[in-house]
Amino acid sequence: MASRADQMASNLNLSKFGQATELKNRIWFTIGALIVFRLLSFVPLPGVDPIAQAALYANNASGGVLDIFNTFSGGSLERMSLIALGVMPYITASIVVQLAASLSPTLAAIKKEGESGRKKLNQYTRYGTVFLTALQGYFLAAGLESLAAANGIGAVVEPGLMFRIVATISLIGGTMFLMWLGEQITSRGIGNGISLIIMAGIVAQLPRLVVNLLEGARTGSISGFLIIGFIGMFVGLTLIICFMERGQRRVLIQYPKRATQRGMMQADRSHLPLKINTAGVIPPIFASSLLLLPLTITQLLGNKVAGESAFGDFIITLNQYLQHGQPIYLLLYGLGIVFFCFFYTAVVFNPEETSENLKKAGGFIPGIRPGKNTESYLDYVLTRITVLGAAYLTLVCLLPDYVLGATGLRSVFAVGGTSLLILVNVTIDTISQIQSHLLAHQYGDLLKKAKLKGGRAR
């Protein structure tokens, strides 16, 4: 059943869009910021030969795990640009700070300080972003040097310590600029800035991936029926995501009877909406980050170690078993999604705090006593819907990976379930914010008319 907000949004008059000047300015600002992001993805790191880098990436990373990071960064990793790391260090740092705030009493106290506490946690997130970017940037520069030397391709013009330092500083600057750009989109544009940047990177890769599919169908290397089934699977998953992301468990909240202006006693009722997927896209992103980190290391090592030694045989075997579509990879990925789904849901929703807030406001759940009983009931309901949400996330993220691995399309089409989940979620969130702005604009017009009529009546 559609909520009252959904019904109001469905009655919006889109003809008012041209009159919503603030909304248009926000949309144009968002588009301009995303264009800047795309232009930066073509600016190479100092000391990197773009042509040689393209050949090096095609020989070593095409169809591998680095394609996943390359998709999220909009092809920046393939070109080794200033924003090759994208916003992934910022996302990792923000997740770590949020988890730490739920586990550390000191950070939990800072979080409760309101606006000042939020600013402090944001500052800690920025420090963590700089640290992670510096760490990843140095190893990325060192790995690029060794990979170029092993393949005999001069992707790095002058290898050495100076190149690593300059590349690390440049990558830090690129990631911090993207972080700032995302914050500007959030405050002055429309939608969540960081999510839109990730979405823009994925969308930028889609035309090339679609062309690869069509080229495979033209040459006969890919069956036409396989492509039709592949498109049908993604359409079906998109419909499932749209349905599940809007699904809620609405818990009835009853308030005591209160006297109205006419002297009548009236009991207020409200609903506490609990989303089926409370954790959003965080579980697959975090699970894939933790799983792809050792997988990337083993892939890089597997290109350099010899098979004669026991260590070399172990690395090569591990790299084979952890490839996309393999049973061990799918099992670990699924377990990681389920774990972080429950863990992050417990972080963002606290039944004890919600129960206390309801008790202070005089609200209660019919048939459930306030206090501990309400807390236990909310925890019970949340656990049940989280099981459904975790199963849904696991299906959406694992099914495309399994199909891509089984059909051999991984090297042609690198967009998996996580990318599709991000695309649909960000689109829904952005459209919802646009509807909210249009709704506020219509309410503003109604209030102005009401004031004018009231002034004339006087």
Short mmCIF file of C-alpha atoms in Angstrom, two decimals:
data_model
loop_
_atom_site.label_atom_id
_atom_site.label_comp_id
_atom_site.label_asym_id
_atom_site.label_seq_id
_atom_site.Cartn_x
_atom_site.Cartn_y
_atom_site.Cartn_z
CA MET A 1 0.00 0.00 0.00
CA ALA A 2 1.35 3.41 -0.92
CA SER A 3 2.04 5.78 1.91
CA ARG A 4 0.46 9.23 2.19
CA ALA A 5 3.72 10.80 1.04
CA ASP A 6 3.77 8.58 -2.04
CA GLN A 7 0.18 9.52 -2.86
CA MET A 8 0.99 13.22 -2.54
CA ALA A 9 4.09 12.79 -4.71
CA SER A 10 2.05 11.02 -7.39
CA ASN A 11 -0.25 14.05 -7.59
CA LEU A 12 2.59 16.46 -8.29
CA ASN A 13 2.12 18.86 -11.15
CA LEU A 14 5.22 18.54 -13.32
CA SER A 15 4.21 21.67 -15.22
CA LYS A 16 5.44 23.58 -12.16
CA PHE A 17 8.96 22.30 -12.83
CA GLY A 18 9.78 25.23 -15.09
CA GLN A 19 8.76 27.66 -12.33
CA ALA A 20 10.92 26.00 -9.63
CA THR A 21 13.97 28.20 -10.12
CA GLU A 22 15.87 26.87 -7.10
CA LEU A 23 15.38 23.27 -8.21
CA LYS A 24 16.61 24.06 -11.73
CA ASN A 25 19.70 25.77 -10.34
CA ARG A 26 20.42 22.76 -8.14
CA ILE A 27 20.08 20.37 -11.08
CA TRP A 28 22.37 22.49 -13.29
CA PHE A 29 24.94 22.69 -10.50
CA THR A 30 24.85 18.90 -10.10
CA ILE A 31 25.30 18.35 -13.83
CA GLY A 32 28.22 20.80 -13.93
CA ALA A 33 29.94 19.11 -10.99
CA LEU A 34 29.58 15.68 -12.62
CA ILE A 35 31.05 17.06 -15.85
CA VAL A 36 34.08 18.27 -13.85
CA PHE A 37 34.38 14.77 -12.39
CA ARG A 38 34.37 13.22 -15.86
CA LEU A 39 36.98 15.68 -17.16
CA LEU A 40 39.30 14.85 -14.25
CA SER A 41 39.13 11.16 -15.11
CA PHE A 42 41.08 11.92 -18.31
CA VAL A 43 43.92 13.82 -16.59
CA PRO A 44 46.82 11.33 -16.17
CA LEU A 45 49.14 11.17 -13.19
CA PRO A 46 52.46 13.05 -13.56
CA GLY A 47 55.07 10.71 -15.03
CA VAL A 48 52.60 8.24 -16.61
CA ASP A 49 52.45 7.64 -20.38
CA PRO A 50 48.70 7.35 -21.19
CA ILE A 51 49.18 5.24 -24.35
CA ALA A 52 51.54 2.78 -22.68
CA GLN A 53 49.28 2.67 -19.62
CA ALA A 54 46.30 1.66 -21.76
CA ALA A 55 48.30 -1.20 -23.27
CA LEU A 56 49.56 -2.28 -19.85
CA TYR A 57 46.05 -2.34 -18.37
CA ALA A 58 44.67 -4.29 -21.34
CA ASN A 59 47.38 -6.94 -20.99
CA ASN A 60 47.13 -7.44 -17.21
CA ALA A 61 43.85 -6.22 -15.75
CA SER A 62 41.23 -6.59 -18.43
CA GLY A 63 38.59 -9.00 -17.20
CA GLY A 64 40.17 -9.23 -13.75
CA VAL A 65 39.26 -7.88 -10.35
CA LEU A 66 40.66 -4.44 -11.17
CA ASP A 67 37.80 -4.01 -13.65
CA ILE A 68 35.46 -3.67 -10.67
CA PHE A 69 37.42 -0.73 -9.25
CA ASN A 70 37.79 0.68 -12.75
CA THR A 71 34.01 0.61 -13.20
CA PHE A 72 33.38 2.43 -9.91
CA SER A 73 35.92 5.12 -10.83
CA GLY A 74 34.51 5.66 -14.31
CA GLY A 75 37.59 4.30 -16.12
CA SER A 76 40.00 6.46 -14.10
CA LEU A 77 42.02 3.45 -12.93
CA GLU A 78 42.41 2.22 -16.50
CA ARG A 79 43.85 5.59 -17.51
CA MET A 80 45.70 6.02 -14.17
CA SER A 81 44.30 9.52 -13.78
CA LEU A 82 44.41 11.91 -10.82
CA ILE A 83 41.21 10.34 -9.45
CA ALA A 84 42.23 6.70 -10.07
CA LEU A 85 41.19 5.76 -6.51
CA GLY A 86 37.85 7.54 -6.82
CA VAL A 87 35.86 8.09 -3.63
CA MET A 88 36.36 4.56 -2.32
CA PRO A 89 38.89 5.66 0.37
CA TYR A 90 36.35 8.21 1.64
CA ILE A 91 33.57 5.61 1.72
CA THR A 92 35.78 3.15 3.59
CA ALA A 93 36.85 5.84 6.09
CA SER A 94 33.26 6.97 6.68
CA ILE A 95 32.10 3.39 7.27
CA VAL A 96 34.95 2.76 9.71
CA VAL A 97 34.15 5.98 11.62
CA GLN A 98 30.46 5.07 11.82
CA LEU A 99 31.25 1.59 13.08
CA ALA A 100 33.75 2.99 15.57
CA ALA A 101 31.16 5.49 16.82
CA SER A 102 28.85 2.59 17.67
CA LEU A 103 31.57 0.62 19.46
CA SER A 104 33.63 3.31 21.20
CA PRO A 105 31.99 5.15 24.15
CA THR A 106 34.12 8.23 23.46
CA LEU A 107 33.03 8.53 19.83
CA ALA A 108 29.45 7.67 20.81
CA ALA A 109 29.46 10.62 23.23
CA ILE A 110 30.80 12.89 20.47
CA LYS A 111 28.05 11.68 18.15
CA LYS A 112 25.39 12.72 20.67
CA GLU A 113 26.68 16.30 20.79
CA GLY A 114 24.57 17.26 17.78
CA GLU A 115 25.92 19.47 15.02
CA SER A 116 29.33 19.97 16.69
CA GLY A 117 29.71 16.23 17.16
CA ARG A 118 28.82 15.58 13.54
CA LYS A 119 31.49 18.05 12.44
CA LYS A 120 34.10 16.32 14.60
CA LEU A 121 33.23 12.91 13.15
CA ASN A 122 33.39 14.38 9.63
CA GLN A 123 36.84 15.71 10.43
CA TYR A 124 37.95 12.26 11.62
CA THR A 125 36.55 10.83 8.36
CA ARG A 126 38.66 13.28 6.36
CA TYR A 127 41.80 12.33 8.29
CA GLY A 128 41.05 8.67 7.64
CA THR A 129 40.51 9.41 3.94
CA VAL A 130 43.92 11.07 3.67
CA PHE A 131 45.59 8.13 5.43
CA LEU A 132 43.90 5.46 3.32
CA THR A 133 44.50 7.38 0.08
CA ALA A 134 48.19 7.83 0.90
CA LEU A 135 48.55 4.13 1.71
CA GLN A 136 46.68 2.90 -1.34
CA GLY A 137 48.26 5.52 -3.60
CA TYR A 138 51.83 4.54 -2.69
CA PHE A 139 51.19 0.84 -3.25
CA LEU A 140 49.36 1.63 -6.50
CA ALA A 141 52.35 3.62 -7.78
CA ALA A 142 54.80 0.91 -6.68
CA GLY A 143 52.64 -1.79 -8.27
CA LEU A 144 52.45 0.18 -11.50
CA GLU A 145 56.24 0.42 -11.62
CA SER A 146 56.79 -3.31 -11.05
CA LEU A 147 54.02 -4.29 -13.46
CA ALA A 148 55.40 -2.05 -16.19
CA ALA A 149 58.92 -3.42 -15.68
CA ALA A 150 57.70 -7.04 -15.75
CA ASN A 151 55.85 -6.50 -19.05
CA GLY A 152 58.52 -4.35 -20.66
CA ILE A 153 56.06 -1.48 -21.22
CA GLY A 154 57.24 2.02 -20.34
CA ALA A 155 54.05 3.20 -18.65
CA VAL A 156 56.14 5.08 -16.05
CA VAL A 157 58.46 7.57 -17.70
CA GLU A 158 60.98 7.84 -14.83
CA PRO A 159 60.47 5.13 -12.19
CA GLY A 160 61.81 5.74 -8.72
CA LEU A 161 61.06 7.18 -5.32
CA MET A 162 60.24 10.62 -6.70
CA PHE A 163 57.55 9.19 -8.97
CA ARG A 164 55.96 7.33 -6.06
CA ILE A 165 55.91 10.46 -3.89
CA VAL A 166 54.48 12.67 -6.65
CA ALA A 167 51.89 10.04 -7.61
CA THR A 168 50.82 9.60 -3.98
CA ILE A 169 50.42 13.34 -3.43
CA SER A 170 48.49 13.68 -6.70
CA LEU A 171 46.14 10.83 -5.79
CA ILE A 172 45.52 12.37 -2.36
CA GLY A 173 44.66 15.68 -4.02
CA GLY A 174 42.32 13.99 -6.52
CA THR A 175 40.42 11.99 -3.91
CA MET A 176 40.10 14.96 -1.54
CA PHE A 177 38.82 17.11 -4.39
CA LEU A 178 36.19 14.47 -5.22
CA MET A 179 35.21 14.37 -1.54
CA TRP A 180 34.79 18.16 -1.53
CA LEU A 181 32.90 18.02 -4.82
CA GLY A 182 30.52 15.43 -3.40
CA GLU A 183 29.85 17.59 -0.35
CA GLN A 184 29.13 20.58 -2.60
CA ILE A 185 26.64 18.53 -4.64
CA THR A 186 24.89 17.43 -1.45
CA SER A 187 24.58 20.99 -0.08
CA ARG A 188 24.08 23.01 -3.28
CA GLY A 189 22.85 20.41 -5.76
CA ILE A 190 20.34 17.58 -5.74
CA GLY A 191 20.84 14.08 -4.30
CA ASN A 192 23.73 12.60 -2.36
CA GLY A 193 26.98 13.86 -3.90
CA ILE A 194 29.22 10.87 -3.19
CA SER A 195 26.60 8.41 -4.43
CA LEU A 196 26.05 10.45 -7.59
CA ILE A 197 29.79 10.47 -8.32
CA ILE A 198 29.91 6.67 -8.06
CA MET A 199 26.79 6.40 -10.19
CA ALA A 200 28.28 8.74 -12.82
CA GLY A 201 31.38 6.54 -13.00
CA ILE A 202 29.28 3.42 -13.55
CA VAL A 203 27.03 5.09 -16.13
CA ALA A 204 30.08 6.39 -18.02
CA GLN A 205 31.27 2.81 -18.51
CA LEU A 206 27.92 1.45 -19.70
CA PRO A 207 28.13 2.60 -23.37
CA ARG A 208 31.51 0.90 -23.85
CA LEU A 209 30.25 -2.30 -22.20
CA VAL A 210 27.10 -2.34 -24.32
CA VAL A 211 29.21 -1.84 -27.46
CA ASN A 212 31.34 -4.83 -26.39
CA LEU A 213 28.20 -6.97 -26.10
CA LEU A 214 26.91 -5.88 -29.50
CA GLU A 215 30.32 -6.41 -31.09
CA GLY A 216 30.43 -9.91 -29.64
CA ALA A 217 26.99 -10.61 -31.10
CA ARG A 218 28.09 -9.26 -34.51
CA THR A 219 31.23 -11.39 -34.65
CA GLY A 220 29.40 -14.46 -33.37
CA SER A 221 31.49 -14.89 -30.22
CA ILE A 222 28.42 -14.22 -28.06
CA SER A 223 25.05 -15.83 -28.73
CA GLY A 224 22.12 -13.52 -29.39
CA PHE A 225 19.89 -15.58 -27.10
CA LEU A 226 22.48 -15.19 -24.36
CA ILE A 227 22.41 -11.41 -24.72
CA ILE A 228 18.59 -11.37 -24.62
CA GLY A 229 18.59 -13.52 -21.50
CA PHE A 230 21.28 -11.33 -19.98
CA ILE A 231 19.23 -8.15 -20.59
CA GLY A 232 16.10 -9.86 -19.25
CA MET A 233 17.93 -10.81 -16.05
CA PHE A 234 19.02 -7.21 -15.44
CA VAL A 235 15.52 -5.87 -16.13
CA GLY A 236 14.05 -8.40 -13.70
CA LEU A 237 16.62 -7.53 -11.04
CA THR A 238 15.89 -3.83 -11.52
CA LEU A 239 12.19 -4.44 -10.87
CA ILE A 240 13.03 -6.49 -7.78
CA ILE A 241 15.31 -3.73 -6.45
CA CYS A 242 12.66 -1.05 -7.02
CA PHE A 243 10.05 -3.15 -5.21
CA MET A 244 12.23 -4.14 -2.26
CA GLU A 245 13.78 -0.70 -1.71
CA ARG A 246 10.32 0.81 -1.24
CA GLY A 247 9.16 -2.01 1.02
CA GLN A 248 8.51 -1.10 4.66
CA ARG A 249 7.24 -2.68 7.83
CA ARG A 250 5.08 0.02 9.39
CA VAL A 251 4.79 -0.39 13.15
CA LEU A 252 1.67 1.27 14.58
CA ILE A 253 2.39 3.87 17.28
CA GLN A 254 -0.45 5.00 19.59
CA TYR A 255 -0.39 8.24 21.59
CA PRO A 256 -2.58 9.12 24.59
CA LYS A 257 -5.87 10.92 24.11
CA ARG A 258 -5.55 14.67 24.02
CA ALA A 259 -8.13 17.40 24.28
CA THR A 260 -8.80 19.34 21.09
CA GLN A 261 -10.00 22.94 20.72
CA ARG A 262 -13.62 21.78 20.70
CA GLY A 263 -13.15 19.88 23.93
CA MET A 264 -13.21 16.44 22.33
CA MET A 265 -10.75 13.71 23.32
CA GLN A 266 -8.78 12.43 20.35
CA ALA A 267 -6.08 9.74 20.22
CA ASP A 268 -3.23 10.35 17.79
CA ARG A 269 -1.83 7.53 15.70
CA SER A 270 1.38 7.33 13.77
CA HIS A 271 3.63 4.75 12.14
CA LEU A 272 7.28 3.85 12.64
CA PRO A 273 8.54 2.83 9.17
CA LEU A 274 11.19 0.10 9.17
CA LYS A 275 12.75 -0.46 5.75
CA ILE A 276 13.31 -4.02 4.61
CA ASN A 277 16.78 -3.02 3.45
CA THR A 278 17.83 -0.70 6.28
CA ALA A 279 21.55 -0.98 5.48
CA GLY A 280 21.19 0.16 1.85
CA VAL A 281 24.16 -0.53 -0.43
CA ILE A 282 26.72 -0.53 2.40
CA PRO A 283 26.89 -4.36 2.93
CA PRO A 284 27.83 -5.30 -0.67
CA ILE A 285 30.27 -2.39 -0.98
CA PHE A 286 32.03 -3.21 2.28
CA ALA A 287 32.00 -6.97 1.65
CA SER A 288 33.40 -6.56 -1.85
CA SER A 289 36.07 -4.14 -0.63
CA LEU A 290 37.30 -6.57 2.02
CA LEU A 291 37.20 -9.51 -0.40
CA LEU A 292 38.72 -7.77 -3.42
CA LEU A 293 41.65 -6.38 -1.43
CA PRO A 294 43.39 -9.78 -0.87
CA LEU A 295 42.16 -10.93 -4.27
CA THR A 296 43.87 -8.00 -5.97
CA ILE A 297 47.10 -8.69 -4.08
CA THR A 298 47.05 -12.37 -5.02
CA GLN A 299 46.37 -11.49 -8.66
CA LEU A 300 49.32 -9.09 -8.77
CA LEU A 301 51.54 -11.63 -7.03
CA GLY A 302 50.29 -14.37 -9.31
CA ASN A 303 51.63 -12.47 -12.30
CA LYS A 304 55.15 -12.41 -10.82
CA VAL A 305 55.68 -15.60 -8.79
CA ALA A 306 57.00 -18.77 -10.32
CA GLY A 307 55.03 -21.99 -10.16
CA GLU A 308 57.98 -24.11 -9.07
CA SER A 309 57.95 -22.97 -5.42
CA ALA A 310 55.36 -23.94 -2.82
CA PHE A 311 54.53 -20.29 -2.16
CA GLY A 312 54.07 -19.62 -5.88
CA ASP A 313 51.80 -22.65 -6.29
CA PHE A 314 49.73 -21.51 -3.28
CA ILE A 315 49.32 -17.96 -4.62
CA ILE A 316 48.37 -19.15 -8.11
CA THR A 317 45.88 -21.71 -6.74
CA LEU A 318 44.33 -19.17 -4.36
CA ASN A 319 44.02 -16.68 -7.21
CA GLN A 320 42.18 -19.25 -9.31
CA TYR A 321 39.71 -20.24 -6.57
CA LEU A 322 38.90 -16.63 -5.65
CA GLN A 323 38.05 -15.49 -9.17
CA HIS A 324 34.61 -14.04 -9.89
CA GLY A 325 31.97 -16.71 -10.36
CA GLN A 326 33.93 -19.38 -8.49
CA PRO A 327 32.03 -21.14 -5.65
CA ILE A 328 34.46 -20.05 -2.90
CA TYR A 329 34.30 -16.42 -4.00
CA LEU A 330 30.49 -16.47 -4.14
CA LEU A 331 30.30 -18.15 -0.72
CA LEU A 332 32.62 -15.62 0.95
CA TYR A 333 30.91 -12.72 -0.78
CA GLY A 334 27.45 -13.90 0.28
CA LEU A 335 28.55 -14.43 3.89
CA GLY A 336 30.11 -10.97 3.93
CA ILE A 337 26.90 -9.35 2.66
CA VAL A 338 24.78 -11.12 5.28
CA PHE A 339 27.18 -10.22 8.10
CA PHE A 340 27.45 -6.54 7.21
CA CYS A 341 23.71 -6.33 6.58
CA PHE A 342 22.97 -7.30 10.19
CA PHE A 343 25.94 -5.39 11.58
CA TYR A 344 25.23 -2.10 9.82
CA THR A 345 21.50 -2.33 10.57
CA ALA A 346 22.38 -2.61 14.26
CA VAL A 347 24.55 0.50 13.85
CA VAL A 348 21.99 2.75 12.15
CA PHE A 349 18.93 1.63 14.16
CA ASN A 350 19.04 1.34 17.94
CA PRO A 351 15.87 -0.29 19.39
CA GLU A 352 16.77 0.81 22.92
CA GLU A 353 17.10 4.47 21.92
CA THR A 354 13.91 4.33 19.85
CA SER A 355 12.03 2.76 22.75
CA GLU A 356 13.22 5.49 25.13
CA ASN A 357 12.22 8.24 22.69
CA LEU A 358 8.73 6.75 22.32
CA LYS A 359 8.39 6.49 26.09
CA LYS A 360 9.39 10.13 26.58
CA ALA A 361 6.91 11.24 23.93
CA GLY A 362 4.12 9.21 25.52
CA GLY A 363 3.82 6.86 22.57
CA PHE A 364 3.47 3.10 22.71
CA ILE A 365 2.85 0.11 20.47
CA PRO A 366 -0.66 -1.30 21.02
CA GLY A 367 -0.43 -4.49 23.05
CA ILE A 368 3.24 -3.91 23.97
CA ARG A 369 4.32 -2.30 27.22
CA PRO A 370 6.70 0.67 27.00
CA GLY A 371 10.33 0.15 27.95
CA LYS A 372 12.07 -3.20 27.68
CA ASN A 373 9.10 -4.95 26.06
CA THR A 374 8.98 -2.35 23.29
CA GLU A 375 12.72 -2.66 22.80
CA SER A 376 12.49 -6.46 22.51
CA TYR A 377 9.56 -6.22 20.10
CA LEU A 378 11.35 -3.72 17.82
CA ASP A 379 14.48 -5.88 17.87
CA TYR A 380 12.39 -8.94 16.98
CA VAL A 381 10.64 -7.19 14.07
CA LEU A 382 13.89 -5.66 12.82
CA THR A 383 15.67 -9.01 12.88
CA ARG A 384 12.93 -10.68 10.86
CA ILE A 385 12.84 -8.04 8.12
CA THR A 386 16.66 -7.90 8.06
CA VAL A 387 16.72 -11.61 7.21
CA LEU A 388 14.56 -10.84 4.20
CA GLY A 389 16.68 -7.82 3.30
CA ALA A 390 19.92 -9.80 3.56
CA ALA A 391 18.51 -12.56 1.35
CA TYR A 392 17.41 -9.98 -1.22
CA LEU A 393 20.83 -8.25 -1.27
CA THR A 394 22.62 -11.59 -1.57
CA LEU A 395 20.45 -12.65 -4.51
CA VAL A 396 20.84 -9.34 -6.36
CA CYS A 397 24.62 -9.23 -5.90
CA LEU A 398 25.49 -12.91 -6.43
CA LEU A 399 23.22 -13.85 -9.33
CA PRO A 400 24.86 -11.53 -11.93
CA ASP A 401 28.35 -12.55 -10.75
CA TYR A 402 27.47 -16.22 -11.12
CA VAL A 403 25.92 -15.73 -14.58
CA LEU A 404 28.85 -13.60 -15.79
CA GLY A 405 31.33 -16.21 -14.59
CA ALA A 406 29.38 -19.18 -15.97
CA THR A 407 28.85 -17.63 -19.40
CA GLY A 408 32.32 -16.10 -19.71
CA LEU A 409 30.97 -12.55 -20.13
CA ARG A 410 33.03 -11.15 -17.25
CA SER A 411 35.70 -9.83 -19.63
CA VAL A 412 33.03 -8.16 -21.80
CA PHE A 413 30.53 -6.78 -19.28
CA ALA A 414 32.00 -5.85 -15.90
CA VAL A 415 28.83 -4.37 -14.34
CA GLY A 416 27.56 -6.74 -11.66
CA GLY A 417 24.81 -6.78 -9.08
CA THR A 418 26.50 -4.24 -6.80
CA SER A 419 26.73 -1.71 -9.63
CA LEU A 420 23.09 -2.29 -10.57
CA LEU A 421 22.06 -1.89 -6.93
CA ILE A 422 23.90 1.44 -6.71
CA LEU A 423 22.38 2.70 -9.97
CA VAL A 424 18.80 1.94 -8.95
CA ASN A 425 19.18 3.15 -5.34
CA VAL A 426 20.79 6.46 -6.29
CA THR A 427 18.20 7.05 -9.02
CA ILE A 428 15.32 6.41 -6.60
CA ASP A 429 16.85 8.69 -3.98
CA THR A 430 17.50 11.51 -6.47
CA ILE A 431 13.99 11.33 -7.92
CA SER A 432 12.54 11.37 -4.40
CA GLN A 433 14.47 14.55 -3.60
CA ILE A 434 13.30 16.19 -6.83
CA GLN A 435 9.71 15.30 -5.90
CA SER A 436 10.24 16.77 -2.43
CA HIS A 437 11.48 20.06 -3.93
CA LEU A 438 8.50 20.21 -6.31
CA LEU A 439 6.13 19.45 -3.44
CA ALA A 440 7.68 22.19 -1.31
CA HIS A 441 7.39 24.60 -4.24
CA GLN A 442 3.68 23.86 -4.61
CA TYR A 443 3.13 24.31 -0.88
CA GLY A 444 4.95 27.63 -1.09
CA ASP A 445 2.60 28.81 -3.83
CA LEU A 446 -0.42 27.72 -1.80
CA LEU A 447 0.82 29.59 1.28
CA LYS A 448 1.41 32.76 -0.77
CA LYS A 449 -2.12 32.57 -2.18
CA ALA A 450 -3.55 32.02 1.29
CA LYS A 451 -1.72 35.05 2.64
CA LEU A 452 -2.92 37.20 -0.27
CA LYS A 453 -6.52 36.14 0.27
CA GLY A 454 -6.24 36.77 3.99
CA GLY A 455 -4.84 40.25 3.37
CA ARG A 456 -7.71 41.13 0.98
CA ALA A 457 -10.31 39.86 3.45
CA ARG A 458 -9.08 42.33 5.99
#
